[in-house]
Coordinates of C-alpha atoms in Angstrom, one line a residue:
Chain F
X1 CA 70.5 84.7 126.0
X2 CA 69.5 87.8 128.4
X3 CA 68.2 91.3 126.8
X4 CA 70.6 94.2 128.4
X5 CA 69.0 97.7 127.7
X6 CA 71.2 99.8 129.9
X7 CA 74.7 100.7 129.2
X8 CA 75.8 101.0 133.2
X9 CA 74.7 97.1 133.6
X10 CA 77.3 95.5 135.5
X11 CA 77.2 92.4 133.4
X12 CA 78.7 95.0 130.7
X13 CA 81.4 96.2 132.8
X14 CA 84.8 94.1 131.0
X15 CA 83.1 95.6 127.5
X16 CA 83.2 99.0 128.7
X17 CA 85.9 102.0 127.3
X18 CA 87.6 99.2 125.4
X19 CA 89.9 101.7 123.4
X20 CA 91.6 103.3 126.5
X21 CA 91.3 99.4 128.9
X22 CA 92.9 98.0 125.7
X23 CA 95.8 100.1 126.4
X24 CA 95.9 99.7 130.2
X25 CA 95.4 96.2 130.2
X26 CA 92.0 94.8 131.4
X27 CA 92.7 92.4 134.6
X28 CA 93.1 88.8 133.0
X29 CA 90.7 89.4 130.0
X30 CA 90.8 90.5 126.6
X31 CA 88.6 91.6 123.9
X32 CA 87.4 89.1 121.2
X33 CA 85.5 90.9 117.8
X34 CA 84.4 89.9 115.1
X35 CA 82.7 86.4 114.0
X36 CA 85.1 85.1 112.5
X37 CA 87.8 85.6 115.3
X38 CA 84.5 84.7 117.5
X39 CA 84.1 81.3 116.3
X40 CA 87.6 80.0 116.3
X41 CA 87.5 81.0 119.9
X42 CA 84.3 79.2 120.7
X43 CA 86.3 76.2 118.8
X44 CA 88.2 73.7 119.8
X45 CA 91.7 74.8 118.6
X46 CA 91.4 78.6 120.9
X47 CA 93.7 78.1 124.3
X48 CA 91.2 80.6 125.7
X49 CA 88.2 80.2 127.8
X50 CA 84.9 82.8 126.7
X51 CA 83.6 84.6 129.6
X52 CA 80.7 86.4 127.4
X53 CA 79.7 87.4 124.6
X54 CA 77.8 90.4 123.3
X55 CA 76.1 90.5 120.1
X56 CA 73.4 92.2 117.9
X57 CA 70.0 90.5 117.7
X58 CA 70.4 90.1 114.0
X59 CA 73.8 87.9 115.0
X60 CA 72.3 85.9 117.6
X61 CA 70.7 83.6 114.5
X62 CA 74.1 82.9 112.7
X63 CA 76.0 81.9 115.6
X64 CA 73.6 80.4 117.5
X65 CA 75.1 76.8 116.9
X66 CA 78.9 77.2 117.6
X67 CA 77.8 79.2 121.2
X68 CA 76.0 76.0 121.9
X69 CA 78.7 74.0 121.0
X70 CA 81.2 76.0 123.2
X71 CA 81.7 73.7 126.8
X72 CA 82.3 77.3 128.2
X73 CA 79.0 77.8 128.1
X74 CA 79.5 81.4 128.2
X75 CA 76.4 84.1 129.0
X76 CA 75.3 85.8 125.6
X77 CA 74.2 89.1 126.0
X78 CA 72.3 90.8 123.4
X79 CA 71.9 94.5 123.0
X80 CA 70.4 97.4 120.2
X81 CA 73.9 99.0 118.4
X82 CA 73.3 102.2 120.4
X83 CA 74.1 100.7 123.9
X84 CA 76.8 98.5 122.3
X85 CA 78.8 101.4 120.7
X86 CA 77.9 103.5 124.2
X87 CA 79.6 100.5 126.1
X88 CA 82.0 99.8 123.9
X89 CA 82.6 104.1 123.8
X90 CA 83.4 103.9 119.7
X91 CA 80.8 102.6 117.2
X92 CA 80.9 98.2 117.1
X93 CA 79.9 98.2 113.0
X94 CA 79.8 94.0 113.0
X95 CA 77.8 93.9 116.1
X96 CA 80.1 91.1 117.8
X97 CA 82.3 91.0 120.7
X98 CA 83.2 88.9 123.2
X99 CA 85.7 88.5 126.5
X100 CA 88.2 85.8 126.9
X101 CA 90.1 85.0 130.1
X102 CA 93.9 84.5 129.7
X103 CA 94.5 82.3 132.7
X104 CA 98.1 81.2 133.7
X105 CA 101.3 81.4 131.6
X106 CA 101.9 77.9 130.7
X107 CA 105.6 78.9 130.9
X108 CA 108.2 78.3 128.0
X109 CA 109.1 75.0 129.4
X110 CA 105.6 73.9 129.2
X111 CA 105.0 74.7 126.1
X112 CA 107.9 73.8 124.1
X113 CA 108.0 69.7 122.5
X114 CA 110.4 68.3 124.9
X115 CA 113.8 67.6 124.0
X116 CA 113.8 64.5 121.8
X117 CA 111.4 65.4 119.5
X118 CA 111.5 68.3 116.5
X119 CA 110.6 71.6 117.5
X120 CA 110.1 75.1 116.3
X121 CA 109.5 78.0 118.1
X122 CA 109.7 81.8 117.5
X123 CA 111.5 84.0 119.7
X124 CA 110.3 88.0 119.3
X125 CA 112.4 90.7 121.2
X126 CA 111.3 94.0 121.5
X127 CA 108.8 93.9 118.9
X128 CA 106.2 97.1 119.7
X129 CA 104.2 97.0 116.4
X130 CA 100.2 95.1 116.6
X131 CA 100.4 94.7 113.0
X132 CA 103.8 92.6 113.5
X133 CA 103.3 90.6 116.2
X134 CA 99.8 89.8 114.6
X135 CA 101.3 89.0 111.3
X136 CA 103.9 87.1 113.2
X137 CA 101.3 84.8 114.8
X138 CA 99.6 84.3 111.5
X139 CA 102.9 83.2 109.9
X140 CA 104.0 81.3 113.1
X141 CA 100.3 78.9 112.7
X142 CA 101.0 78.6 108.7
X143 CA 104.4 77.0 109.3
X144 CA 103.0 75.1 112.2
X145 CA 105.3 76.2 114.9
X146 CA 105.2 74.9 118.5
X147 CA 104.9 78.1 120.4
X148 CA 106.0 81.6 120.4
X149 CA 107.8 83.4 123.4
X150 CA 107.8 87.3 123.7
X151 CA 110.1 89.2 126.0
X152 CA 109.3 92.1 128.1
X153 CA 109.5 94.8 125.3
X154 CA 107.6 92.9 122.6
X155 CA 103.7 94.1 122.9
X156 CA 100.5 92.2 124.0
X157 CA 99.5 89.5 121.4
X158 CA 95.7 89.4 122.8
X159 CA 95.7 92.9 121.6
X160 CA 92.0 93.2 119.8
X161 CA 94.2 94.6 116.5
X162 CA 97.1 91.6 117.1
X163 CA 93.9 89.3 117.4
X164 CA 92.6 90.5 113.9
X165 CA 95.8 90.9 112.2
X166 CA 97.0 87.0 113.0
X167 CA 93.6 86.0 111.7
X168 CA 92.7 84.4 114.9
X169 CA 96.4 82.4 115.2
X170 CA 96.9 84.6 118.4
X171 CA 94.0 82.5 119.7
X172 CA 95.7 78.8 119.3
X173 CA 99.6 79.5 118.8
X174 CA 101.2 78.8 122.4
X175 CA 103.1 82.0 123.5
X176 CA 104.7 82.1 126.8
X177 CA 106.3 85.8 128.2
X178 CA 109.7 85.6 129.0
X179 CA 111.6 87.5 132.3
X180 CA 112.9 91.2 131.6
X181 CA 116.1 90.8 130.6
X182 CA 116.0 87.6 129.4
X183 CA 119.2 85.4 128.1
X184 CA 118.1 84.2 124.9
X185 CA 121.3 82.1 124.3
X186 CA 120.3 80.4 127.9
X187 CA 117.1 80.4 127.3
X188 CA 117.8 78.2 124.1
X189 CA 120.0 76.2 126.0
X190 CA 117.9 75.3 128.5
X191 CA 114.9 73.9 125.9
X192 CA 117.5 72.1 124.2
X193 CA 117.1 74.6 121.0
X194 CA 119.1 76.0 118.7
X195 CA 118.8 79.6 118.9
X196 CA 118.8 81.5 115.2
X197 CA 119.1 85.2 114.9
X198 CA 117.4 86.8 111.8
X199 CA 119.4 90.0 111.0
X200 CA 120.4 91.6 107.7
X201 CA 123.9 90.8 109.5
X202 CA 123.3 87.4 109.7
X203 CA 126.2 85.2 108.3
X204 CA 124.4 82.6 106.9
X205 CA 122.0 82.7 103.8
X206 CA 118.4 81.4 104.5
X207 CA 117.9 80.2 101.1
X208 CA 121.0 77.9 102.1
X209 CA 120.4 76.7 105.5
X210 CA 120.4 72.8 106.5
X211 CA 117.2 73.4 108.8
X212 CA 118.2 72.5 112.6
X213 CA 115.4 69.6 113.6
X214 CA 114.7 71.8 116.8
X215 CA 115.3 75.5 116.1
X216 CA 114.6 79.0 118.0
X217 CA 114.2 81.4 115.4
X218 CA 114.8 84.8 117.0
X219 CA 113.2 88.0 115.8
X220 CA 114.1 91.8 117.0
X221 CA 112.6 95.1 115.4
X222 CA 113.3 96.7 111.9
X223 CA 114.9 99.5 112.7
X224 CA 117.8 98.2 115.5
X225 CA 117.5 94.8 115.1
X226 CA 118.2 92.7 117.5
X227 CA 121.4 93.5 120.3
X228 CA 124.5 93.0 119.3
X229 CA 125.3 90.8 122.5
X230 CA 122.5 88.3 121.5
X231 CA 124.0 88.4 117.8
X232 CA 127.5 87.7 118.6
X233 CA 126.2 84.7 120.5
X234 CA 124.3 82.7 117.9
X235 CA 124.3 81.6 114.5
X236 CA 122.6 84.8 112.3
X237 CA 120.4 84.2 109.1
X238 CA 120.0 86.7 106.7
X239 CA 117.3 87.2 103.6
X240 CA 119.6 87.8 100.4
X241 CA 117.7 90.9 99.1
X242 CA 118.4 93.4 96.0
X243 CA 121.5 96.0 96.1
X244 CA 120.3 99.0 97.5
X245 CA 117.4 98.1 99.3
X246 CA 117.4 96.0 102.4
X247 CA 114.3 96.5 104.2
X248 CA 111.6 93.6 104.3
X249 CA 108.6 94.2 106.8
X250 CA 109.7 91.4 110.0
X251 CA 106.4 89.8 109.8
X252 CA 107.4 89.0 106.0
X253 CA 111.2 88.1 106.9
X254 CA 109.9 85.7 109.5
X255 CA 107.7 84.2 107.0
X256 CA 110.2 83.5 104.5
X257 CA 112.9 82.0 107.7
X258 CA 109.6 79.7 108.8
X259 CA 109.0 78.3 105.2
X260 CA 112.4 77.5 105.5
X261 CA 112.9 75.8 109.0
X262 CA 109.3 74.5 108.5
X263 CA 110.8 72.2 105.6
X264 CA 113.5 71.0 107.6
X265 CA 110.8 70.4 110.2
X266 CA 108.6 68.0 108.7
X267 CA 111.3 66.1 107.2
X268 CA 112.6 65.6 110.9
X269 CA 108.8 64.6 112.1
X270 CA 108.9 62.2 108.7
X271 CA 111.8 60.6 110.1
X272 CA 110.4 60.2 113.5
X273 CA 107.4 58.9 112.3
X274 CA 107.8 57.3 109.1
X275 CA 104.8 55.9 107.0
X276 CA 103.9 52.7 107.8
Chain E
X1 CA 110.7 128.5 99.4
X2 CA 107.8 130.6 99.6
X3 CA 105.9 131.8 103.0
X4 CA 101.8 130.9 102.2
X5 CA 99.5 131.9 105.0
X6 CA 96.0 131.7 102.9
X7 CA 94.7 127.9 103.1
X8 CA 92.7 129.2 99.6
X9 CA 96.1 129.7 98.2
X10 CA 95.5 128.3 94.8
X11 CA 99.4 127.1 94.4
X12 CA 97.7 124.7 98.0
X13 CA 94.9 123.2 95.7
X14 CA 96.6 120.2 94.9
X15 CA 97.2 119.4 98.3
X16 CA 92.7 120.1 99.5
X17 CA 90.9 117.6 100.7
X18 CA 93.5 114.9 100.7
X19 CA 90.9 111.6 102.4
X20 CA 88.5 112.4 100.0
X21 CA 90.3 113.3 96.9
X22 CA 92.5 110.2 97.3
X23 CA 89.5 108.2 96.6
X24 CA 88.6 109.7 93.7
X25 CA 91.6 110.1 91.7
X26 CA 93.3 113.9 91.3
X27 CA 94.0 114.6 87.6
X28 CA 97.3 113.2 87.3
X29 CA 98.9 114.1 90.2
X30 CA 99.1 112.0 93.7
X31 CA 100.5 112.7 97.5
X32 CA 103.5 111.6 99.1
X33 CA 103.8 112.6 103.2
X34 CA 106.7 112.2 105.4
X35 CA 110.1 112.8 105.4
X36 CA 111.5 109.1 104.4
X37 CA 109.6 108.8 101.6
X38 CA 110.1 111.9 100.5
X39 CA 113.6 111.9 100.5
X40 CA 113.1 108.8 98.1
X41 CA 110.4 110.7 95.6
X42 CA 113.5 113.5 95.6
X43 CA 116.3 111.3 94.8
X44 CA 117.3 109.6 91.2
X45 CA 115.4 106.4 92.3
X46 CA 112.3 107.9 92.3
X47 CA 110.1 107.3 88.7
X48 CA 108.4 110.5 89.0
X49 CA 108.6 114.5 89.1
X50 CA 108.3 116.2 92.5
X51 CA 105.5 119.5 91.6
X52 CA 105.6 120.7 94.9
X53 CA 106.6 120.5 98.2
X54 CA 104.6 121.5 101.2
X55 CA 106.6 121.8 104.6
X56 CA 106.3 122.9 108.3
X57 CA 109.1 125.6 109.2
X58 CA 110.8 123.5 111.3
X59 CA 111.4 121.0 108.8
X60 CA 112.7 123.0 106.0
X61 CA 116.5 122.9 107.0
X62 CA 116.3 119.3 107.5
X63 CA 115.6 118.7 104.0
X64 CA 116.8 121.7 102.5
X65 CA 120.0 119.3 100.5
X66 CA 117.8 116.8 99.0
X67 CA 115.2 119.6 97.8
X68 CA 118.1 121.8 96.3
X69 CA 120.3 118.1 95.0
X70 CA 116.5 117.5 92.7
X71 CA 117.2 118.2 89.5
X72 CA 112.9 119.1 89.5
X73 CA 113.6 121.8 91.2
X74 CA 110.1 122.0 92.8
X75 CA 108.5 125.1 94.2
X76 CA 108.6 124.6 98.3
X77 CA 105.6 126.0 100.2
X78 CA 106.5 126.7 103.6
X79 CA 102.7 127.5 106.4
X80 CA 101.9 127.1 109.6
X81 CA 100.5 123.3 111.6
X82 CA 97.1 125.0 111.3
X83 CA 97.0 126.4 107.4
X84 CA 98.6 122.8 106.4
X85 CA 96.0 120.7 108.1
X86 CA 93.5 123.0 107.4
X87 CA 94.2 122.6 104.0
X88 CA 94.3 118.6 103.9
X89 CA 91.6 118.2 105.8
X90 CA 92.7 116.6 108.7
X91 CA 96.5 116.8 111.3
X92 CA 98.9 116.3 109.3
X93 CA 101.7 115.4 112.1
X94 CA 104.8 115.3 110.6
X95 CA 104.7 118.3 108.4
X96 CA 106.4 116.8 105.1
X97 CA 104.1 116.8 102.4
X98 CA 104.5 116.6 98.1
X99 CA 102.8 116.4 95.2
X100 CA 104.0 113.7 92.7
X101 CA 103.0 113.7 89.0
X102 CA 102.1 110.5 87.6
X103 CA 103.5 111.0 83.7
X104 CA 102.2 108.3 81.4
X105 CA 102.3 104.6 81.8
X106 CA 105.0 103.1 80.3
X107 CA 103.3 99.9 78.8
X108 CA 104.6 96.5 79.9
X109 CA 106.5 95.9 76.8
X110 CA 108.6 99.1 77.8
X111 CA 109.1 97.9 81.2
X112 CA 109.7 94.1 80.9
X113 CA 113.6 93.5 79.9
X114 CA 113.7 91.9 76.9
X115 CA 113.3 88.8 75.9
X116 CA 116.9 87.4 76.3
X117 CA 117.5 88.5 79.4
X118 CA 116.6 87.3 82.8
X119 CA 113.6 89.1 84.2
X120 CA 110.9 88.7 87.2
X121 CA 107.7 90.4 87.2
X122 CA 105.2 90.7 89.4
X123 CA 101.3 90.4 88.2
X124 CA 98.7 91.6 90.4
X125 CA 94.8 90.4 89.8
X126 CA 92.4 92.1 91.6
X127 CA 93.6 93.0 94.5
X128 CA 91.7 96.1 96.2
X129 CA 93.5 96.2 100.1
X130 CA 95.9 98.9 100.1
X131 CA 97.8 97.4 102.5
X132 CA 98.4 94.4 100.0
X133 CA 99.2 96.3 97.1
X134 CA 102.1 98.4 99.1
X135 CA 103.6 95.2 101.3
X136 CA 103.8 93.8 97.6
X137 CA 105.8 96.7 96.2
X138 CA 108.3 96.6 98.8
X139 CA 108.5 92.9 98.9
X140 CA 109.0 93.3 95.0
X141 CA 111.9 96.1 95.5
X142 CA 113.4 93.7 98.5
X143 CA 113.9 90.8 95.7
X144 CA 114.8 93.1 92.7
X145 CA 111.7 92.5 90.6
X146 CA 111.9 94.2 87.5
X147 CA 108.0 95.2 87.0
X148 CA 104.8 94.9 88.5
X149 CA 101.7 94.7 86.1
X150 CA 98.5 95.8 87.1
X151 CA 94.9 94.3 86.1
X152 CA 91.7 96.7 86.1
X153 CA 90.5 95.6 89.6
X154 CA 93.8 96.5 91.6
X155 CA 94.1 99.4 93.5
X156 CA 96.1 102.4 93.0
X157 CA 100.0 101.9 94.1
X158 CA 100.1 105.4 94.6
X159 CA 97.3 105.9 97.3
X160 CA 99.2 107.5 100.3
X161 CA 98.4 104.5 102.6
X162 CA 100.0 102.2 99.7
X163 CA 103.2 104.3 99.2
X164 CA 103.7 104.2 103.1
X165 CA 103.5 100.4 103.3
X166 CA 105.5 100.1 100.6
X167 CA 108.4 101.7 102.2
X168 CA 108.8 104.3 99.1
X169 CA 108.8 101.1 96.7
X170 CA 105.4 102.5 94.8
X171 CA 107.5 105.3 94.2
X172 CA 110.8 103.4 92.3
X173 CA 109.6 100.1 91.3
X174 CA 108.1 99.9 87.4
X175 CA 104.4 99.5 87.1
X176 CA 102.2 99.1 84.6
X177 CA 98.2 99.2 83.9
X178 CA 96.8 96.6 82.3
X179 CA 93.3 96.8 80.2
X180 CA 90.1 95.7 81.6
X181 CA 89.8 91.8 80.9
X182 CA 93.5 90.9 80.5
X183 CA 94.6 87.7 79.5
X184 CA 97.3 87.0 81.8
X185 CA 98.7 83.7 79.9
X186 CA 98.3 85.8 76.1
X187 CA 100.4 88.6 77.9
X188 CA 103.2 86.0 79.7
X189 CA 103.5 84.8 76.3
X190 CA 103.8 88.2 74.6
X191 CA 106.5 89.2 77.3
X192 CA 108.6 86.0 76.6
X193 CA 107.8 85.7 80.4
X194 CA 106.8 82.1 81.7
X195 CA 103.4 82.6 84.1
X196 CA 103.4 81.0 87.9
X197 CA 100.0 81.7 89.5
X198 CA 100.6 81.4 93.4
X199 CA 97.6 79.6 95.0
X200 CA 96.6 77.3 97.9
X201 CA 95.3 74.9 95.3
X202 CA 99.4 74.9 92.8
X203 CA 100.6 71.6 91.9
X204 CA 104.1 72.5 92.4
X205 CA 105.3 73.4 96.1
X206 CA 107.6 76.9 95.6
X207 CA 110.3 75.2 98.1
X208 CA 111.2 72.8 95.2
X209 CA 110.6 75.0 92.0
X210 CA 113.3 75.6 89.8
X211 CA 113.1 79.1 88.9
X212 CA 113.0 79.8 85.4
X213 CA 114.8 82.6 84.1
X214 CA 111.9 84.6 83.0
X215 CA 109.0 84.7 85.0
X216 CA 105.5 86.2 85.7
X217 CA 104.4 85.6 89.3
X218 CA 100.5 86.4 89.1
X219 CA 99.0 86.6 92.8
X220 CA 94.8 87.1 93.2
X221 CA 92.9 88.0 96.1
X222 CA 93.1 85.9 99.5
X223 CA 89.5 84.7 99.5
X224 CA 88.3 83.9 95.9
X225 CA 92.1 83.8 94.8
X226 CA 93.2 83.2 91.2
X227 CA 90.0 82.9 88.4
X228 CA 89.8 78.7 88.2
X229 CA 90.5 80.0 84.0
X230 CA 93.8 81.7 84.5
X231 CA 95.3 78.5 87.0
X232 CA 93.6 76.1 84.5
X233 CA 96.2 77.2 82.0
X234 CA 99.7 77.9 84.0
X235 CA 101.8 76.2 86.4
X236 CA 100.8 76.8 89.8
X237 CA 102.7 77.1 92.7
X238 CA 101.4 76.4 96.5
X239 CA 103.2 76.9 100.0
X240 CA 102.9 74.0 101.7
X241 CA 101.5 75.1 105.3
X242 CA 100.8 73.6 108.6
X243 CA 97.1 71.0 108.6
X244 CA 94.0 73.3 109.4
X245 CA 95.7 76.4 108.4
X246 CA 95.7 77.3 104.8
X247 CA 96.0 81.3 104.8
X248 CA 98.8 83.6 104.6
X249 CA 98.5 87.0 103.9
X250 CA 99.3 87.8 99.8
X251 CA 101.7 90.1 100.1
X252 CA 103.5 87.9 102.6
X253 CA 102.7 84.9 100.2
X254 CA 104.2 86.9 97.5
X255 CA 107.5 87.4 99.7
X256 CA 108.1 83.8 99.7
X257 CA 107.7 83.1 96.1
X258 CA 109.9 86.1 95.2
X259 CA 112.4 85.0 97.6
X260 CA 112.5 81.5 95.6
X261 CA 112.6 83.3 92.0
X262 CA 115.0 85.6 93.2
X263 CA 117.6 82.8 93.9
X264 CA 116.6 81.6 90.5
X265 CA 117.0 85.1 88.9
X266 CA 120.3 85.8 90.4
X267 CA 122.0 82.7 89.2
X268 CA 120.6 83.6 85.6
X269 CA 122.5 86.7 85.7
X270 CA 125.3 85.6 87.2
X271 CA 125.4 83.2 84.1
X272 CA 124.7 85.8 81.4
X273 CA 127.3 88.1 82.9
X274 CA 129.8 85.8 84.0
X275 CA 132.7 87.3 87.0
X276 CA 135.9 87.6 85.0

């Protein structure tokens, strides 16, 4: 616990403009806030080491006992809410932060249940939007999925907002970035997945599918979807939706094609497993 | 079209103060921004008359057709970037605005379909995040629900932020105000409509429902959820979700379960109006 009254204090430094380093990128950390988000990555279940955390003295109290419990034994700072919002360069209202290091991409191959056993993994191509890649984390947890790979165009899941909108999820759900350019019809192949496309063009109904036992379900944006050439090379699921409107947010779409595959899922792990 | 250079214009009152006068309600009337949606408040889907229109220069000829094709035959108010955002309050970037009038509320019993046809309606309790309330109105549209009722506690589907999320959905899909203290099972049962409450804690999981052909789907608040007396007396329905990970968002919640009824609801009809 060490008092830090001045806002140029070094030991401030990976806190400092976070706004405008958000957007930059912030060499191998990212910004934690919140306590809730704070305490699931002091736990267990977070893929992240702490490297510090900043607080309010009238937070130290409440979170005193999951810090200790952290083996990253991680420095707390504590400071007024002046030199916190100074640091921070925008005003911190719940007085808790912290900085996580992202270490090594595990890589895809790493992360993905090898090939005899069930798997399911997200796939998100060019996906710009916070809001949907965090919703897509949060979706991608609830359904249990194995991991989550991005390609070059799809935006920074450690994002603070990504953080908050996947309630955390983007703090324990395995992600992995893929090459520019990546082959997702390869890529599939070579982790022994079958690839799914989710497209309003997609041929088959999701409310109909037979649930592969180890799927890639792809994502791409609202507005273009996903490439024609990665379409035309996969088997496409669709959301059956009312005449006349056919827009569903992608977070949502992806919610509704991992309930689905999700069932499929754990009647696969049933059948590897089965109950004694 | 008429030229307006005076931000204390009175014809500009309705459009004064927009953050703060959003929050407090404005007599009647309510704002719709951007070009998309107002395209959609313009056209016959739309359930409400277009007052006004308040437009950059630059965007008049763009949306000069769907003005003249509205049979409401609005009064366009055409001023500078600095008169408009002067006027709202704060930058209004993409120079569409419009004020909507709100009419009367229909009533449930109005908008419900009657008693021997299929229906799906929507029931919101309590639910106070904008963000909610609109990803649920477009999620509704997506799978054709016929109505949405309202309790006392949920917010207004025609805040700006909720008509945005909602892809224009706030503006076409039925809604209706409940009164303070509504009985949700008393009003299923008046509707002919059979009540699902959606909740972590359902009996039944939504993959294996059977839709009925009439249904109420009630959805609460993510924390506290459902009041323990409305799911004492209805079926509920749960998503079954990964171990350790019980929360989806409600709107996305929502999506799933609508998805479900909707399969239901579309058999129904397909029954009532049998293909020749």
């Amino acid at each position: 616990m060490i008092q830090i009254s001045d806002p140029s204090d070094p030991r401030l430094a990976p806190y400092a403009a976070m706004r405008e380093r958000d957007l930059v990128g912030r060499a191998g950390r990212f910004i934690v806030e919140g306590e809730v988000t704070l305490r699931l990555m002091l736990s267990p279940r977070a893929r992240f080491r702490t490297e510090s955390i900043l607080l309010l003295p009238e937070r130290v109290a409440g979170l005193a006992a999951a810090i200790e419990a952290c083996p990253d034994r991680p420095p707390v700072y504590v400071t007024d809410r002046a030199v916190m919002s100074a640091v921070a360069g925008f005003p911190i209202h719940r007085g808790v932060l912290a900085v996580g290091i992202r270490g090594d991409d595990a890589g895809a191959e790493v992360l993905v249940p090898q090939a005899a056993a069930p798997a399911l993994v997200v796939g998100l191509a060019g996906l710009t939007n916070h809001d949907n890649v965090g919703g897509l984390f949060r979706n991608a947890a609830a359904f249990g999925a194995d991991a989550v790979l991005l390609d070059a165009g799809t935006c920074d899941p450690l994002y603070r907002k990504a953080i908050r909108v996947s309630a955390g999820a983007a703090l324990t759900v395995p992600f992995a970035r893929l090459d520019p350019g990546v082959d997702w019809f390869a890529t599939a192949a070579a982790l022994g997945l079958e690839p799914l496309a989710l497209s309003p063009s997609g041929a088959e109904d999701v409310a109909d599918l037979a649930p592969p036992s180890r799927a890639l379900l792809i994502l791409g944006t609202e507005g273009p979807g996903l490439p024609a050439s990665v379409l035309a090379r996969m088997r496409g699921l669709r959301i059956a939706m009312a005449p006349g409107f056919d827009s569903l947010n992608v977070a949502t779409a992806g919610a509704i094609a991992l309930h689905r595959l999700a069932c499929g899922l754990r009647t696969a792990r049933d059948n590897e497993h089965p109950l004694p």
